[in-house]
Amino acid sequence: MEAQVERGEVRSGLTIAGAYAYKLRKSLFAQFANKVKAGEFSKEDVARASRELNTFLYHILVERLKLDKLDVVRINVGYEVHGRELRWDYDNLRIEAYKKIPKEKIDEAIIEAVRHMKEIIEGRYIVEEVGKSITGDSLYKIRLGDLNVGMLEAIRLNDEILLKGALTSPEPLIIEKVRIELYGREFLEVLSEKLNEIISKGRKISREEAEETIRALLSIVKVHSH
């Protein structure tokens, strides 16, 4: 006989967009306090589920809806408990955003994000060459699902590459002089393989700084002629 599935819901209440992650995390830990005390769940299990949810919500609220941290939101999301695993019901996620954004646009953003859920949560980046600078260095666009989230400039130094650039998602980062060895392999193949490692070496900066760096790199692209 299949074990009964336990269901629940976390709610942020009305809060500024800059505080939703804290409110939802607090709500989740309160609901799972007894399970943690009884050893049915660990604090790490709850924290992991909280991180997954907030990564997904950041993508919708900031990347797609372009909410400012002082805009007001209300978020309700259900979950199911399967053994020691908490699964979010993203399909029935409800967001109210108090900004001049039509509900249709919010629903469309949720549907699109659900469609690319695995790429967003797992950080499945796609790298695409967009051109070269006037000095001949290659420039690459980084996408997460169908969303542009960063730019990298690649400077060739014999059998290694020096990388500089920035990303805006899942958090704003600047990449400063990260070197990767090619060992005779194609650069794009190595870059795609090592991108998460490269990103982990990034330095946290403000969103404005990251966007400014990306704009600066885009401005030096000399588009390929066809």
JSON list of N, CA and C in Angstrom, two decimals, residues 69 73 81 138 159 172-173 186 192 206 212 217 225:
[
{"chain": "A", "resi": 69, "resn": "LYS", "atom": "N", "xyz": [13.28, 45.59, -5.36]},
{"chain": "A", "resi": 69, "resn": "LYS", "atom": "CA", "xyz": [13.24, 45.00, -4.02]},
{"chain": "A", "resi": 69, "resn": "LYS", "atom": "C", "xyz": [12.21, 45.65, -3.10]},
{"chain": "A", "resi": 73, "resn": "VAL", "atom": "N", "xyz": [4.98, 41.93, -2.72]},
{"chain": "A", "resi": 73, "resn": "VAL", "atom": "CA", "xyz": [4.52, 40.64, -3.26]},
{"chain": "A", "resi": 73, "resn": "VAL", "atom": "C", "xyz": [3.81, 39.83, -2.17]},
{"chain": "A", "resi": 81, "resn": "VAL", "atom": "N", "xyz": [5.21, 15.99, 0.94]},
{"chain": "A", "resi": 81, "resn": "VAL", "atom": "CA", "xyz": [6.31, 15.33, 1.64]},
{"chain": "A", "resi": 81, "resn": "VAL", "atom": "C", "xyz": [6.30, 13.85, 1.26]},
{"chain": "A", "resi": 138, "resn": "SER", "atom": "N", "xyz": [37.27, 36.41, -28.35]},
{"chain": "A", "resi": 138, "resn": "SER", "atom": "CA", "xyz": [35.91, 35.89, -28.53]},
{"chain": "A", "resi": 138, "resn": "SER", "atom": "C", "xyz": [35.01, 36.33, -27.38]},
{"chain": "A", "resi": 159, "resn": "ASP", "atom": "N", "xyz": [47.81, 27.48, -24.83]},
{"chain": "A", "resi": 159, "resn": "ASP", "atom": "CA", "xyz": [46.84, 26.40, -24.65]},
{"chain": "A", "resi": 159, "resn": "ASP", "atom": "C", "xyz": [45.94, 26.64, -23.43]},
{"chain": "A", "resi": 172, "resn": "PRO", "atom": "N", "xyz": [24.11, 38.15, -8.82]},
{"chain": "A", "resi": 172, "resn": "PRO", "atom": "CA", "xyz": [25.06, 38.95, -9.61]},
{"chain": "A", "resi": 172, "resn": "PRO", "atom": "C", "xyz": [26.51, 38.62, -9.23]},
{"chain": "A", "resi": 173, "resn": "LEU", "atom": "N", "xyz": [27.31, 38.31, -10.25]},
{"chain": "A", "resi": 173, "resn": "LEU", "atom": "CA", "xyz": [28.72, 37.95, -10.04]},
{"chain": "A", "resi": 173, "resn": "LEU", "atom": "C", "xyz": [29.58, 38.60, -11.11]},
{"chain": "A", "resi": 186, "resn": "GLU", "atom": "N", "xyz": [38.62, 21.64, -27.97]},
{"chain": "A", "resi": 186, "resn": "GLU", "atom": "CA", "xyz": [37.91, 22.82, -28.47]},
{"chain": "A", "resi": 186, "resn": "GLU", "atom": "C", "xyz": [37.47, 23.69, -27.29]},
{"chain": "A", "resi": 192, "resn": "SER", "atom": "N", "xyz": [31.78, 25.01, -21.84]},
{"chain": "A", "resi": 192, "resn": "SER", "atom": "CA", "xyz": [30.47, 24.47, -21.44]},
{"chain": "A", "resi": 192, "resn": "SER", "atom": "C", "xyz": [30.61, 23.49, -20.28]},
{"chain": "A", "resi": 206, "resn": "SER", "atom": "N", "xyz": [26.93, 44.03, -6.98]},
{"chain": "A", "resi": 206, "resn": "SER", "atom": "CA", "xyz": [25.54, 44.48, -7.09]},
{"chain": "A", "resi": 206, "resn": "SER", "atom": "C", "xyz": [25.00, 44.14, -8.47]},
{"chain": "A", "resi": 212, "resn": "GLU", "atom": "N", "xyz": [26.08, 46.52, -15.82]},
{"chain": "A", "resi": 212, "resn": "GLU", "atom": "CA", "xyz": [26.98, 47.49, -16.47]},
{"chain": "A", "resi": 212, "resn": "GLU", "atom": "C", "xyz": [28.13, 46.77, -17.17]},
{"chain": "A", "resi": 217, "resn": "LEU", "atom": "N", "xyz": [30.63, 44.74, -22.27]},
{"chain": "A", "resi": 217, "resn": "LEU", "atom": "CA", "xyz": [31.10, 43.66, -23.15]},
{"chain": "A", "resi": 217, "resn": "LEU", "atom": "C", "xyz": [30.30, 43.61, -24.44]},
{"chain": "A", "resi": 225, "resn": "SER", "atom": "N", "xyz": [30.30, 38.69, -39.69]},
{"chain": "A", "resi": 225, "resn": "SER", "atom": "CA", "xyz": [29.65, 38.94, -40.99]},
{"chain": "A", "resi": 225, "resn": "SER", "atom": "C", "xyz": [29.29, 37.60, -41.60]}
]
